[in-house]
Short mmCIF file of C-alpha atoms and ligand atoms in Angstrom, two decimals:
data_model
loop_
_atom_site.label_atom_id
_atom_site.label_comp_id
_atom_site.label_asym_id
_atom_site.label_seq_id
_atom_site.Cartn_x
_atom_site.Cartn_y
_atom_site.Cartn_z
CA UNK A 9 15.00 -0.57 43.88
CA UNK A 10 15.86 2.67 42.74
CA UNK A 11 15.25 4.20 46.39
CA UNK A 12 17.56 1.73 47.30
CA UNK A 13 20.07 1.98 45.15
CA UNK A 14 19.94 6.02 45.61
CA UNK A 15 20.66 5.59 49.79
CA UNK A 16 23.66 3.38 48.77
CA UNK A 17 25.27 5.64 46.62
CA UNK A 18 24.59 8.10 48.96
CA UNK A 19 26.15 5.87 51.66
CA UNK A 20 29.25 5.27 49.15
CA UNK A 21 29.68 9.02 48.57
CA UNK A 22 29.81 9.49 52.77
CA UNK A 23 32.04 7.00 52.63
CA UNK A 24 34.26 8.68 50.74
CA UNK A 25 33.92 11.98 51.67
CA UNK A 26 35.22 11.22 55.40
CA UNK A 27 37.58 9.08 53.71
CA UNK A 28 38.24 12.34 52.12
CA UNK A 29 38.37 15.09 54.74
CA UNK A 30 40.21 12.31 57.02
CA UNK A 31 42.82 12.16 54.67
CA UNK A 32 43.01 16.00 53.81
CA UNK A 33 43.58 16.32 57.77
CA UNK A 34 46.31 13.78 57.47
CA UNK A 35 47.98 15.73 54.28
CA UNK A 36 47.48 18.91 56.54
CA UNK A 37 49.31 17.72 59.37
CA UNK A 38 51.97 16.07 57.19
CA UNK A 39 52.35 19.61 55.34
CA UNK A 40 53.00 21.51 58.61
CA UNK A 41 55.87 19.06 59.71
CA UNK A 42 57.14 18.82 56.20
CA UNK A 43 57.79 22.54 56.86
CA UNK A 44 59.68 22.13 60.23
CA UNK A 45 61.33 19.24 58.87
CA UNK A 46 62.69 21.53 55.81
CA UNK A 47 61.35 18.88 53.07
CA UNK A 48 60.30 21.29 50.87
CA UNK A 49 62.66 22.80 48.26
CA UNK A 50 62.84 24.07 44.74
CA UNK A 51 63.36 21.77 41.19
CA UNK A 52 64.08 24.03 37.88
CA UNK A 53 62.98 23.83 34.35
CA UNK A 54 65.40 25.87 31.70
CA UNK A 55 63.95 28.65 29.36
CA UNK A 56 65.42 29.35 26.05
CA UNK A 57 66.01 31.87 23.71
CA UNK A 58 63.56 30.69 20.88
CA UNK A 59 65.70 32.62 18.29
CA UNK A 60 68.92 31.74 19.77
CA UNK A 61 67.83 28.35 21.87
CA UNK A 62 70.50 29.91 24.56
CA UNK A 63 69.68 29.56 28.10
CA UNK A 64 67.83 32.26 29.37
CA UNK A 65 66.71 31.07 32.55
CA UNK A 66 65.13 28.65 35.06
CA UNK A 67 61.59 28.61 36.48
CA UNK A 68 61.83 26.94 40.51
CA UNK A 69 58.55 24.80 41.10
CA UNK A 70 57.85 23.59 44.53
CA UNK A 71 58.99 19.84 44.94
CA UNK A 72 58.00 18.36 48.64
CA UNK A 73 60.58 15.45 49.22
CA UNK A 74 58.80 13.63 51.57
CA UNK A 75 60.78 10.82 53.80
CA UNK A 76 58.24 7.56 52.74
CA UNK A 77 56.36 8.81 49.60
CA UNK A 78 58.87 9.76 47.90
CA UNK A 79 59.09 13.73 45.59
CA UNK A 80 55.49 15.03 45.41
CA UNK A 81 54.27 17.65 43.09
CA UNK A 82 52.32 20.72 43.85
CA UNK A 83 49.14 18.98 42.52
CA UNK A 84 49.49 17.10 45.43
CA UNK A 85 49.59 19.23 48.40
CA UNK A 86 48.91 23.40 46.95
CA UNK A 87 45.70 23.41 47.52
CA UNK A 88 45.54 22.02 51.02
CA UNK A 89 48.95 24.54 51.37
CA UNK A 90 46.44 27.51 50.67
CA UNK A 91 43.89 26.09 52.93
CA UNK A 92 46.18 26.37 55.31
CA UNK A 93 47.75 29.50 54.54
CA UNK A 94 51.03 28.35 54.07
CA UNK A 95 51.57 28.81 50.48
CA UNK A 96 53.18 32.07 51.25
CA UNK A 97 55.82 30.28 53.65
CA UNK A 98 56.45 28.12 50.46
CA UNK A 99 56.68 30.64 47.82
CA UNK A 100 59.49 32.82 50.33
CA UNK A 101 60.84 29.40 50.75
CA UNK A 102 61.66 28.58 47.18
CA UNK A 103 62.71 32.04 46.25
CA UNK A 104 65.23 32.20 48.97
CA UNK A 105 66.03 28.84 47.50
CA UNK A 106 66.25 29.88 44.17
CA UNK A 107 68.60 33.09 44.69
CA UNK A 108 70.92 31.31 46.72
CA UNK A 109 71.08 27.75 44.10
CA UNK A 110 72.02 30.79 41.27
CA UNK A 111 75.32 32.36 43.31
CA UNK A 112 75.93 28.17 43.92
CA UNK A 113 75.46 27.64 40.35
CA UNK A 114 77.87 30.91 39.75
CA UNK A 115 80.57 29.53 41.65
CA UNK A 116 80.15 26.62 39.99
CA UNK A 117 81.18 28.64 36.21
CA UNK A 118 77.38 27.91 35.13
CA UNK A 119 75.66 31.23 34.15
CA UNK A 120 71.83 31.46 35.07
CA UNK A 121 71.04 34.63 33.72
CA UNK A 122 67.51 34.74 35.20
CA UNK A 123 64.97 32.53 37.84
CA UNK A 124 61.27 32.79 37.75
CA UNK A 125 59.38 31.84 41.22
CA UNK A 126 55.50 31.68 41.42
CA UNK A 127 54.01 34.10 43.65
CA UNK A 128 50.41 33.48 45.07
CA UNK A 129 47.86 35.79 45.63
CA UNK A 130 48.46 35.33 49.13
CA UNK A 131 51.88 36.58 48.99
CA UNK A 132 51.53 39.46 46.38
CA UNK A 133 48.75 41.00 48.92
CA UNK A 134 51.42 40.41 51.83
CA UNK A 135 52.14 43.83 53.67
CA UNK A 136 55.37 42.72 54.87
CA UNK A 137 56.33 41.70 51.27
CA UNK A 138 58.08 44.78 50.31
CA UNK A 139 59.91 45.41 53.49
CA UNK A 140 61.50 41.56 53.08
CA UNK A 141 62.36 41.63 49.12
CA UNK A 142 63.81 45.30 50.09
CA UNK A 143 66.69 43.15 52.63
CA UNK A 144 67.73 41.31 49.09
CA UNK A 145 69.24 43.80 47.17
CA UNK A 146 68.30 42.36 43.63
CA UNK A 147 69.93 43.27 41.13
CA UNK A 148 67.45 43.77 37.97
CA UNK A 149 66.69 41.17 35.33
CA UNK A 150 67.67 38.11 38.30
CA UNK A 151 64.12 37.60 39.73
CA UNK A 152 60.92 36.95 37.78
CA UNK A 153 58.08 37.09 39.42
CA UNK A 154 55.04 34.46 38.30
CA UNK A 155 51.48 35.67 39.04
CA UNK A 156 48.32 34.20 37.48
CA UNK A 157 45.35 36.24 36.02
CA UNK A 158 43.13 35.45 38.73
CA UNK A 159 45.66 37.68 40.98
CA UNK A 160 44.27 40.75 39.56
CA UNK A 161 40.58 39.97 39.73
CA UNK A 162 40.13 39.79 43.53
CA UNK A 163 38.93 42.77 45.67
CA UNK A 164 42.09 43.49 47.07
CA UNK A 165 43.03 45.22 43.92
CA UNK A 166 44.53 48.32 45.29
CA UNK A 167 46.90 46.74 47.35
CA UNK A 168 48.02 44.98 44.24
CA UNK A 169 48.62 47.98 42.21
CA UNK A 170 50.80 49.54 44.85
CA UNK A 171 52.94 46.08 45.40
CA UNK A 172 52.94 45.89 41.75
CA UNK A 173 54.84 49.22 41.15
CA UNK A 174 57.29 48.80 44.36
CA UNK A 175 58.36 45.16 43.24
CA UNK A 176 58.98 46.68 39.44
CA UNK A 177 60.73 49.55 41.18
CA UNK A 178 62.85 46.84 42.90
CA UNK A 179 63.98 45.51 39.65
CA UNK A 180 62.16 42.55 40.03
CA UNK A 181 60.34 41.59 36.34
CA UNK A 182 56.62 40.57 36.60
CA UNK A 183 55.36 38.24 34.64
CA UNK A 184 51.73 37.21 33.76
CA UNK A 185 50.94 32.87 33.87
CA UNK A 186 49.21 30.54 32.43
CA UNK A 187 48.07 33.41 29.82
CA UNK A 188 44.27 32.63 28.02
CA UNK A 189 43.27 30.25 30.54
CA UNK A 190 41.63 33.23 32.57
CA UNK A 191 38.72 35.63 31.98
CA UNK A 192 40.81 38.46 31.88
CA UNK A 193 41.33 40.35 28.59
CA UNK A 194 44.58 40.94 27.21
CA UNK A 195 44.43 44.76 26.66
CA UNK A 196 43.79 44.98 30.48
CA UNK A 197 45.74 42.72 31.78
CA UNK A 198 49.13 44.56 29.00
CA UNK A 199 48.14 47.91 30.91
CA UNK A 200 49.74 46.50 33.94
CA UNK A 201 52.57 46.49 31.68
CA UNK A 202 54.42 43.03 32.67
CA UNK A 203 57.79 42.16 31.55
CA UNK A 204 56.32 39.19 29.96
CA UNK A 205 53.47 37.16 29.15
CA UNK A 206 53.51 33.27 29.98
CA UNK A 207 50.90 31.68 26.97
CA UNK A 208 49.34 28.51 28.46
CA UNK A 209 50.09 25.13 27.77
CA UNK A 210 46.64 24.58 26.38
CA UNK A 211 47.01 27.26 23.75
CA UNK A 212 50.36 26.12 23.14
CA UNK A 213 50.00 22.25 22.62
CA UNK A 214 47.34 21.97 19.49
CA UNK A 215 49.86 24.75 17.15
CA UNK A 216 50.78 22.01 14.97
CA UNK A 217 47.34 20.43 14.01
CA UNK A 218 45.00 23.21 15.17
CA UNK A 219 44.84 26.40 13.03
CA UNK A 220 42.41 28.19 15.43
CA UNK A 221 45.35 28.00 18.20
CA UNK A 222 48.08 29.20 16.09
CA UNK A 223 46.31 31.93 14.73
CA UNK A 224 45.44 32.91 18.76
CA UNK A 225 49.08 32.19 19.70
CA UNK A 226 50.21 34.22 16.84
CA UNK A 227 48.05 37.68 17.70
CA UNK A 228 48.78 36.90 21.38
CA UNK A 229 52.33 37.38 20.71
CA UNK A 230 51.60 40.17 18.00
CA UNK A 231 49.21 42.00 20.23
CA UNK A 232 52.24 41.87 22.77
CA UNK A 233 55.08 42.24 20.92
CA UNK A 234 53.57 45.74 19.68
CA UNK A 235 53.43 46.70 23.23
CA UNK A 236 56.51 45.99 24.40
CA UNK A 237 55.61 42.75 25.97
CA UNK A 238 58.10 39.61 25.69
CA UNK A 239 56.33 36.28 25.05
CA UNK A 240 56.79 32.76 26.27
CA UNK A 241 55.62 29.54 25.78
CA UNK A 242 54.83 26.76 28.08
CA UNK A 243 54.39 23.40 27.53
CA UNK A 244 56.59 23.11 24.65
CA UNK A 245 56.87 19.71 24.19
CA UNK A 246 58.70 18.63 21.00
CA UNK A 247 61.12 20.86 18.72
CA UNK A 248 58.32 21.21 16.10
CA UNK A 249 56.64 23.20 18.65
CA UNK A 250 59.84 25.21 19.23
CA UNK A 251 60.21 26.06 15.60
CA UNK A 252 56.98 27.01 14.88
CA UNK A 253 56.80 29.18 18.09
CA UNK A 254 60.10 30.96 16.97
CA UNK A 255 58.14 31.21 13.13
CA UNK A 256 55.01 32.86 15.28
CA UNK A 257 57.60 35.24 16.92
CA UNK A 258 57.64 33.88 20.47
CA UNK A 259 61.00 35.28 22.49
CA UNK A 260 60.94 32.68 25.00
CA UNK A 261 60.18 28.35 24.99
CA UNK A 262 60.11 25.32 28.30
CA UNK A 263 58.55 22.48 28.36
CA UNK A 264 59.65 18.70 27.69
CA UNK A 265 61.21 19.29 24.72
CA UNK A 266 64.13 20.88 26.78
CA UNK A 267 64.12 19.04 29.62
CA UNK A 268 61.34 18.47 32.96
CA UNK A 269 62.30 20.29 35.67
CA UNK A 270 65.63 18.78 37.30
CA UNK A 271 66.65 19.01 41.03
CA UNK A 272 69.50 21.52 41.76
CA UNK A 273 72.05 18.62 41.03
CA UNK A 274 70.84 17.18 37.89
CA UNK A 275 70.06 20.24 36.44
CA UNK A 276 74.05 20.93 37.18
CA UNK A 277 75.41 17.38 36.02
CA UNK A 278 72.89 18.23 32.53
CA UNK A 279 74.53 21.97 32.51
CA UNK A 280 77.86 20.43 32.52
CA UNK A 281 77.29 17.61 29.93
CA UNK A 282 75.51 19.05 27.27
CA UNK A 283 76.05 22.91 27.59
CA UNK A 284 72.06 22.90 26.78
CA UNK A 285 72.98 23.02 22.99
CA UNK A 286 69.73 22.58 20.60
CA UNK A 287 69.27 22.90 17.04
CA UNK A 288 68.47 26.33 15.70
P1 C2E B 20 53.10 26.62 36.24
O1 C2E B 20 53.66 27.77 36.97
O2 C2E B 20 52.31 26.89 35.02
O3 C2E B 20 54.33 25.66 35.96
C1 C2E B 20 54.45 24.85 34.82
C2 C2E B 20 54.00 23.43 35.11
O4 C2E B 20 53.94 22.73 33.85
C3 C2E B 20 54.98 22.62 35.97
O5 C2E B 20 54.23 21.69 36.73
C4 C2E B 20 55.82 21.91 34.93
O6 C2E B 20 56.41 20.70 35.41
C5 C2E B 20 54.78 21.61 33.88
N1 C2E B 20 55.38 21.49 32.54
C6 C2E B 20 56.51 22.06 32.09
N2 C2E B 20 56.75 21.76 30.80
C7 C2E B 20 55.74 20.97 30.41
C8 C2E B 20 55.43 20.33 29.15
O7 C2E B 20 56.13 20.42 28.15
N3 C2E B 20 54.28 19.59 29.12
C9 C2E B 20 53.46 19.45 30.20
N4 C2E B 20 52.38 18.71 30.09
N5 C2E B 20 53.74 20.05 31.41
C10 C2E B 20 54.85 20.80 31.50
P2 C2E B 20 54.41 21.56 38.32
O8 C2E B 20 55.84 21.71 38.71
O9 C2E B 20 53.69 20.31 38.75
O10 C2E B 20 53.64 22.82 38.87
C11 C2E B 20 52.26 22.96 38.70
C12 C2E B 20 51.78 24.32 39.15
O11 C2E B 20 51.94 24.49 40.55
C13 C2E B 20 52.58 25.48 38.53
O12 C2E B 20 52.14 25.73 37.22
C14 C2E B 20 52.25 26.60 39.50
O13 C2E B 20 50.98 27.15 39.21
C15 C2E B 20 52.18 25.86 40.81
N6 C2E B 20 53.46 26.03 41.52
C16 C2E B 20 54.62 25.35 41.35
N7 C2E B 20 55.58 25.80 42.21
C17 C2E B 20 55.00 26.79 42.94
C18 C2E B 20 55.47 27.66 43.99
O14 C2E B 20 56.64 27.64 44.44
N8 C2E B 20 54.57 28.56 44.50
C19 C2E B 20 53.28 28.64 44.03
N9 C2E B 20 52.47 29.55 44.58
N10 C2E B 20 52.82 27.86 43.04
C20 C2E B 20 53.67 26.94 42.49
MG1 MG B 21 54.75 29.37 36.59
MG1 MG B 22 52.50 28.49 33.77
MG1 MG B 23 50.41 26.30 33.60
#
Protein backbone atom coordinates (compact mmCIF):
# COMPACT_ATOMS: atom_id res chain seq x y z
CA UNK A 1 0.00 0.00 0.00
CA UNK A 2 2.59 2.22 0.94
CA UNK A 3 4.71 1.24 -2.30
CA UNK A 4 1.78 2.18 -3.95
CA UNK A 5 0.89 5.10 -2.64
CA UNK A 6 4.77 6.29 -2.90
CA UNK A 7 4.71 5.66 -7.12
CA UNK A 8 1.52 7.84 -7.12
CA UNK A 9 2.81 10.66 -5.48
CA UNK A 10 5.66 10.29 -7.41
CA UNK A 11 3.43 10.18 -10.53
CA UNK A 12 1.51 13.42 -9.10
CA UNK A 13 4.79 15.28 -8.54
CA UNK A 14 5.77 14.43 -12.56
CA UNK A 15 2.69 15.59 -13.19
CA UNK A 16 3.28 18.68 -12.00
CA UNK A 17 6.59 19.30 -12.66
CA UNK A 18 5.97 19.19 -16.63
CA UNK A 19 2.96 21.00 -15.81
CA UNK A 20 5.58 23.17 -14.37
CA UNK A 21 8.46 23.56 -16.82
CA UNK A 22 5.57 23.61 -19.64
CA UNK A 23 4.25 26.52 -18.19
CA UNK A 24 7.67 28.28 -17.29
CA UNK A 25 8.32 27.85 -21.22
CA UNK A 26 5.01 29.47 -21.85
CA UNK A 27 5.85 32.51 -19.24
CA UNK A 28 9.29 32.58 -21.13
CA UNK A 29 7.97 33.04 -24.42
CA UNK A 30 5.26 35.42 -23.20
CA UNK A 31 8.19 37.51 -21.43
CA UNK A 32 10.19 37.89 -24.68
CA UNK A 33 7.11 39.30 -26.67
CA UNK A 34 5.99 41.30 -23.71
CA UNK A 35 9.35 43.02 -24.41
CA UNK A 36 8.81 43.66 -28.20
CA UNK A 37 5.38 44.48 -27.50
CA UNK A 38 6.65 47.33 -24.91
CA UNK A 39 4.24 45.93 -21.99
CA UNK A 40 6.53 46.44 -19.49
CA UNK A 41 6.81 49.78 -17.66
CA UNK A 42 7.45 51.34 -14.31
CA UNK A 43 4.64 51.95 -11.17
CA UNK A 44 6.06 54.29 -8.15
CA UNK A 45 5.75 54.18 -4.46
CA UNK A 46 6.50 57.78 -2.59
CA UNK A 47 9.26 58.09 0.17
CA UNK A 48 8.97 60.55 2.92
CA UNK A 49 10.80 62.60 5.06
CA UNK A 50 10.11 60.75 8.45
CA UNK A 51 10.86 64.04 10.34
CA UNK A 52 9.19 66.23 7.94
CA UNK A 53 6.67 63.47 6.14
CA UNK A 54 7.62 65.70 2.83
CA UNK A 55 8.05 63.89 -0.31
CA UNK A 56 11.35 62.85 -0.87
CA UNK A 57 11.04 60.56 -3.61
CA UNK A 58 9.65 57.62 -5.61
CA UNK A 59 10.97 54.05 -5.90
CA UNK A 60 9.88 52.59 -9.88
CA UNK A 61 9.04 48.74 -9.53
CA UNK A 62 8.61 46.76 -12.64
CA UNK A 63 4.79 46.34 -13.49
CA UNK A 64 4.24 43.94 -16.78
CA UNK A 65 0.75 45.06 -18.21
CA UNK A 66 -0.04 42.19 -19.98
CA UNK A 67 -3.01 42.37 -22.80
CA UNK A 68 -5.37 39.23 -21.14
CA UNK A 69 -4.01 38.82 -17.54
CA UNK A 70 -4.19 41.87 -16.63
CA UNK A 71 -0.87 44.09 -14.36
CA UNK A 72 1.51 41.38 -13.06
CA UNK A 73 4.04 41.84 -10.39
CA UNK A 74 7.64 40.97 -10.43
CA UNK A 75 6.88 37.87 -8.26
CA UNK A 76 5.41 36.73 -11.21
CA UNK A 77 7.78 36.77 -14.00
CA UNK A 78 11.69 38.03 -12.27
CA UNK A 79 12.83 35.01 -11.84
CA UNK A 80 12.08 33.43 -15.17
CA UNK A 81 13.36 37.29 -16.45
CA UNK A 82 16.86 36.27 -14.92
CA UNK A 83 16.68 32.88 -16.36
CA UNK A 84 16.53 34.39 -19.31
CA UNK A 85 18.82 37.12 -18.93
CA UNK A 86 16.61 39.76 -19.51
CA UNK A 87 16.37 41.38 -16.24
CA UNK A 88 19.00 43.77 -17.34
CA UNK A 89 16.79 44.86 -20.48
CA UNK A 90 14.12 45.52 -17.71
CA UNK A 91 16.04 47.33 -15.17
CA UNK A 92 17.50 49.94 -18.33
CA UNK A 93 13.92 49.82 -19.26
CA UNK A 94 12.39 51.22 -16.13
CA UNK A 95 15.15 53.64 -15.43
CA UNK A 96 14.85 55.22 -18.77
CA UNK A 97 11.25 55.15 -17.74
CA UNK A 98 11.69 56.60 -14.59
CA UNK A 99 13.98 59.70 -15.68
CA UNK A 100 11.84 60.61 -18.37
CA UNK A 101 8.10 60.20 -16.05
CA UNK A 102 10.24 62.88 -13.52
CA UNK A 103 10.90 65.84 -16.41
CA UNK A 104 6.87 64.74 -17.31
CA UNK A 105 6.05 65.09 -13.79
CA UNK A 106 8.23 68.57 -13.83
CA UNK A 107 6.31 69.99 -16.50
CA UNK A 108 3.50 69.03 -14.89
CA UNK A 109 4.54 71.69 -11.52
CA UNK A 110 4.95 68.31 -9.38
CA UNK A 111 8.48 68.21 -7.81
CA UNK A 112 10.08 64.61 -7.54
CA UNK A 113 13.11 65.39 -5.90
CA UNK A 114 14.58 61.87 -6.24
CA UNK A 115 13.70 58.10 -8.08
CA UNK A 116 15.15 54.90 -6.88
CA UNK A 117 15.36 51.94 -9.64
CA UNK A 118 16.51 48.35 -8.68
CA UNK A 119 19.57 47.28 -10.27
CA UNK A 120 20.37 43.46 -10.57
CA UNK A 121 23.44 41.84 -10.26
CA UNK A 122 23.29 41.27 -13.79
CA UNK A 123 23.32 44.81 -14.64
CA UNK A 124 25.77 46.22 -11.94
CA UNK A 125 28.47 43.58 -13.48
CA UNK A 126 27.45 44.99 -17.07
CA UNK A 127 30.66 46.35 -18.92
CA UNK A 128 28.73 48.53 -21.08
CA UNK A 129 26.96 49.99 -17.96
CA UNK A 130 29.13 52.91 -17.47
CA UNK A 131 29.56 53.92 -21.03
CA UNK A 132 25.38 54.09 -21.25
CA UNK A 133 24.62 55.95 -17.73
CA UNK A 134 27.71 58.29 -18.96
CA UNK A 135 25.11 59.42 -22.32
CA UNK A 136 22.56 60.66 -19.32
CA UNK A 137 24.13 63.41 -17.86
CA UNK A 138 22.60 63.00 -14.25
CA UNK A 139 22.57 65.46 -12.33
CA UNK A 140 23.42 64.27 -8.56
CA UNK A 141 20.88 63.38 -5.90
CA UNK A 142 18.10 62.38 -9.13
CA UNK A 143 18.99 58.63 -9.45
CA UNK A 144 19.16 56.06 -6.65
CA UNK A 145 20.45 53.11 -7.36
CA UNK A 146 18.83 49.76 -5.47
CA UNK A 147 21.23 46.81 -5.07
CA UNK A 148 20.68 43.87 -2.68
CA UNK A 149 23.36 42.33 -0.32
CA UNK A 150 23.72 39.33 -2.27
CA UNK A 151 25.29 41.78 -5.09
CA UNK A 152 28.42 42.00 -3.21
CA UNK A 153 28.93 38.38 -2.30
CA UNK A 154 29.42 36.89 -5.79
CA UNK A 155 32.90 36.30 -7.37
CA UNK A 156 32.72 39.01 -9.62
CA UNK A 157 33.61 41.30 -6.85
CA UNK A 158 36.20 43.38 -8.49
CA UNK A 159 34.22 44.38 -11.22
CA UNK A 160 31.79 45.60 -8.65
CA UNK A 161 34.11 47.75 -6.80
CA UNK A 162 35.22 49.55 -9.91
CA UNK A 163 31.36 50.09 -11.20
CA UNK A 164 30.68 51.01 -7.73
CA UNK A 165 33.09 54.05 -7.61
CA UNK A 166 32.33 55.23 -11.41
CA UNK A 167 28.42 55.20 -10.80
CA UNK A 168 29.12 57.31 -7.31
CA UNK A 169 31.47 59.43 -9.39
CA UNK A 170 28.47 59.91 -11.76
CA UNK A 171 26.41 61.32 -9.05
CA UNK A 172 24.29 58.54 -8.97
CA UNK A 173 23.49 57.56 -4.95
CA UNK A 174 23.79 53.80 -4.11
CA UNK A 175 21.76 52.37 -1.95
CA UNK A 176 21.87 49.00 -0.05
CA UNK A 177 18.08 46.73 -0.07
CA UNK A 178 16.27 44.73 1.74
CA UNK A 179 18.97 45.43 4.67
CA UNK A 180 19.24 42.24 7.50
CA UNK A 181 17.69 39.82 5.31
CA UNK A 182 21.29 38.86 3.98
CA UNK A 183 24.41 37.26 5.50
CA UNK A 184 26.35 40.16 5.06
CA UNK A 185 27.50 42.18 8.11
CA UNK A 186 26.79 45.67 8.46
CA UNK A 187 30.33 47.04 9.17
CA UNK A 188 31.28 45.52 5.73
CA UNK A 189 28.71 46.12 3.83
CA UNK A 190 28.94 50.55 5.52
CA UNK A 191 32.65 50.34 4.12
CA UNK A 192 31.22 50.45 0.70
CA UNK A 193 29.97 53.59 2.01
CA UNK A 194 26.27 53.76 0.39
CA UNK A 195 24.20 56.77 0.41
CA UNK A 196 21.68 54.83 2.26
CA UNK A 197 20.61 51.78 3.82
CA UNK A 198 17.08 50.22 2.88
CA UNK A 199 16.03 48.12 6.48
CA UNK A 200 13.79 45.20 5.41
CA UNK A 201 10.29 44.87 5.73
CA UNK A 202 10.72 41.95 8.06
CA UNK A 203 12.74 43.94 10.56
CA UNK A 204 10.49 46.70 10.10
CA UNK A 205 6.92 45.15 10.56
CA UNK A 206 7.10 43.51 14.33
CA UNK A 207 8.55 47.38 15.91
CA UNK A 208 5.39 47.82 17.62
CA UNK A 209 4.90 44.44 19.51
CA UNK A 210 8.43 43.01 19.19
CA UNK A 211 11.17 44.57 21.40
CA UNK A 212 13.97 42.39 19.90
CA UNK A 213 13.21 44.21 16.38
CA UNK A 214 13.15 47.64 17.60
CA UNK A 215 16.09 47.39 19.53
CA UNK A 216 17.84 45.87 15.98
CA UNK A 217 16.10 48.63 13.97
CA UNK A 218 17.24 51.13 16.43
CA UNK A 219 21.30 50.18 16.38
CA UNK A 220 20.84 49.58 12.62
CA UNK A 221 20.03 53.10 12.21
CA UNK A 222 22.51 54.16 15.11
CA UNK A 223 25.31 52.07 13.77
CA UNK A 224 24.54 54.06 10.44
CA UNK A 225 23.70 57.23 11.36
CA UNK A 226 27.30 57.45 13.12
CA UNK A 227 28.73 56.71 9.80
CA UNK A 228 27.21 58.91 7.74
CA UNK A 229 24.69 56.53 6.40
CA UNK A 230 20.91 57.72 5.81
CA UNK A 231 18.29 55.13 6.83
CA UNK A 232 15.01 53.96 5.41
CA UNK A 233 12.32 51.91 6.12
CA UNK A 234 10.29 49.60 4.07
CA UNK A 235 7.23 48.17 4.61
CA UNK A 236 5.84 50.81 6.68
CA UNK A 237 2.50 49.97 6.91
CA UNK A 238 0.45 52.09 9.36
CA UNK A 239 1.43 55.67 10.89
CA UNK A 240 2.32 53.98 14.24
CA UNK A 241 5.08 52.49 12.39
CA UNK A 242 5.99 55.91 10.94
CA UNK A 243 6.16 57.52 14.33
CA UNK A 244 8.02 55.17 16.01
CA UNK A 245 10.54 54.90 13.08
CA UNK A 246 10.97 58.79 13.22
CA UNK A 247 11.31 58.16 17.48
CA UNK A 248 14.18 55.37 16.43
CA UNK A 249 15.78 58.09 14.17
CA UNK A 250 14.98 56.69 10.73
CA UNK A 251 15.47 59.65 7.85
CA UNK A 252 13.40 57.99 5.37
CA UNK A 253 9.61 55.79 5.47
CA UNK A 254 7.25 53.76 2.23
CA UNK A 255 5.11 51.34 2.54
CA UNK A 256 1.14 51.17 2.71
CA UNK A 257 0.76 53.57 5.09
CA UNK A 258 1.58 56.19 2.31
CA UNK A 259 0.25 54.78 -0.46
CA UNK A 260 1.09 51.19 -2.83
CA UNK A 261 2.85 51.96 -5.64
CA UNK A 262 0.57 53.97 -8.24
CA UNK A 263 0.96 53.96 -12.09
CA UNK A 264 2.47 57.21 -13.57
CA UNK A 265 -1.18 58.66 -13.73
CA UNK A 266 -2.56 57.91 -10.42
CA UNK A 267 0.36 58.68 -8.70
CA UNK A 268 -0.20 62.31 -10.58
CA UNK A 269 -4.12 62.58 -10.01
CA UNK A 270 -2.99 61.56 -5.90
CA UNK A 271 -0.02 64.36 -6.24
CA UNK A 272 -2.56 66.80 -7.30
CA UNK A 273 -5.36 65.98 -4.76
CA UNK A 274 -3.80 65.61 -1.64
CA UNK A 275 -0.32 67.38 -1.97
CA UNK A 276 0.87 64.02 0.00
CA UNK A 277 0.15 65.90 3.35
CA UNK A 278 0.48 63.48 6.58
CA UNK A 279 0.43 64.14 10.12
CA UNK A 280 3.72 65.00 11.76
P1 LIG B 1 11.86 45.80 -3.20
O1 LIG B 1 12.85 46.52 -4.02
O2 LIG B 1 12.21 45.53 -1.79
O3 LIG B 1 10.52 46.64 -3.33
C1 LIG B 1 9.56 46.77 -2.31
C2 LIG B 1 8.42 45.79 -2.50
O4 LIG B 1 7.62 45.82 -1.31
C3 LIG B 1 7.47 46.15 -3.65
O5 LIG B 1 6.95 44.94 -4.18
C4 LIG B 1 6.39 46.93 -2.93
O6 LIG B 1 5.13 46.90 -3.61
C5 LIG B 1 6.30 46.17 -1.63
N1 LIG B 1 5.81 47.03 -0.53
C6 LIG B 1 5.91 48.36 -0.43
N2 LIG B 1 5.37 48.82 0.72
C7 LIG B 1 4.91 47.74 1.37
C8 LIG B 1 4.24 47.57 2.64
O7 LIG B 1 3.96 48.50 3.39
N3 LIG B 1 3.92 46.29 2.99
C9 LIG B 1 4.21 45.21 2.20
N4 LIG B 1 3.86 44.01 2.61
N5 LIG B 1 4.85 45.35 0.98
C10 LIG B 1 5.19 46.59 0.59
P2 LIG B 1 6.99 44.63 -5.75
O8 LIG B 1 6.72 45.86 -6.55
O9 LIG B 1 6.12 43.43 -5.99
O10 LIG B 1 8.50 44.24 -6.00
C11 LIG B 1 9.06 43.09 -5.42
C12 LIG B 1 10.54 43.03 -5.65
O11 LIG B 1 10.85 42.86 -7.04
C13 LIG B 1 11.28 44.32 -5.26
O12 LIG B 1 11.48 44.37 -3.88
C14 LIG B 1 12.57 44.16 -6.05
O13 LIG B 1 13.46 43.30 -5.38
C15 LIG B 1 12.08 43.48 -7.31
N6 LIG B 1 11.92 44.50 -8.36
C16 LIG B 1 10.88 45.35 -8.57
N7 LIG B 1 11.10 46.13 -9.66
C17 LIG B 1 12.32 45.77 -10.15
C18 LIG B 1 13.12 46.21 -11.26
O14 LIG B 1 12.78 47.13 -12.04
N8 LIG B 1 14.32 45.59 -11.44
C19 LIG B 1 14.76 44.59 -10.61
N9 LIG B 1 15.96 44.03 -10.86
N10 LIG B 1 14.04 44.17 -9.56
C20 LIG B 1 12.83 44.75 -9.32
MG1 LIG C 1 13.94 48.16 -3.93
MG1 LIG D 1 13.47 46.60 -0.60
MG1 LIG E 1 12.08 43.99 0.11
Amino acid sequence: RAKRMGRNRFEFFTQNLQAEIVNSKRTADEILAGIERDEFTAWYQPQFCARTMQLTGVEALVRWQHPTHGLITPDRFLGIAEELNVVATLDQLVMQTALKDRMRWAAMGINVPKVSVNVSSRRLHDEALIASLKGLSITPGELCFELVESIFLDDREAITDINLEQIKALGIDIEIDDFGTGHTSIVSLLKLKPKRLKIDRQLVMPILESTRERALVRSIIDLARSLGVETVAEGVETLDHARMLAELGCDMLQGYAFARPLSFDAFSQRTIDTGWKFAV
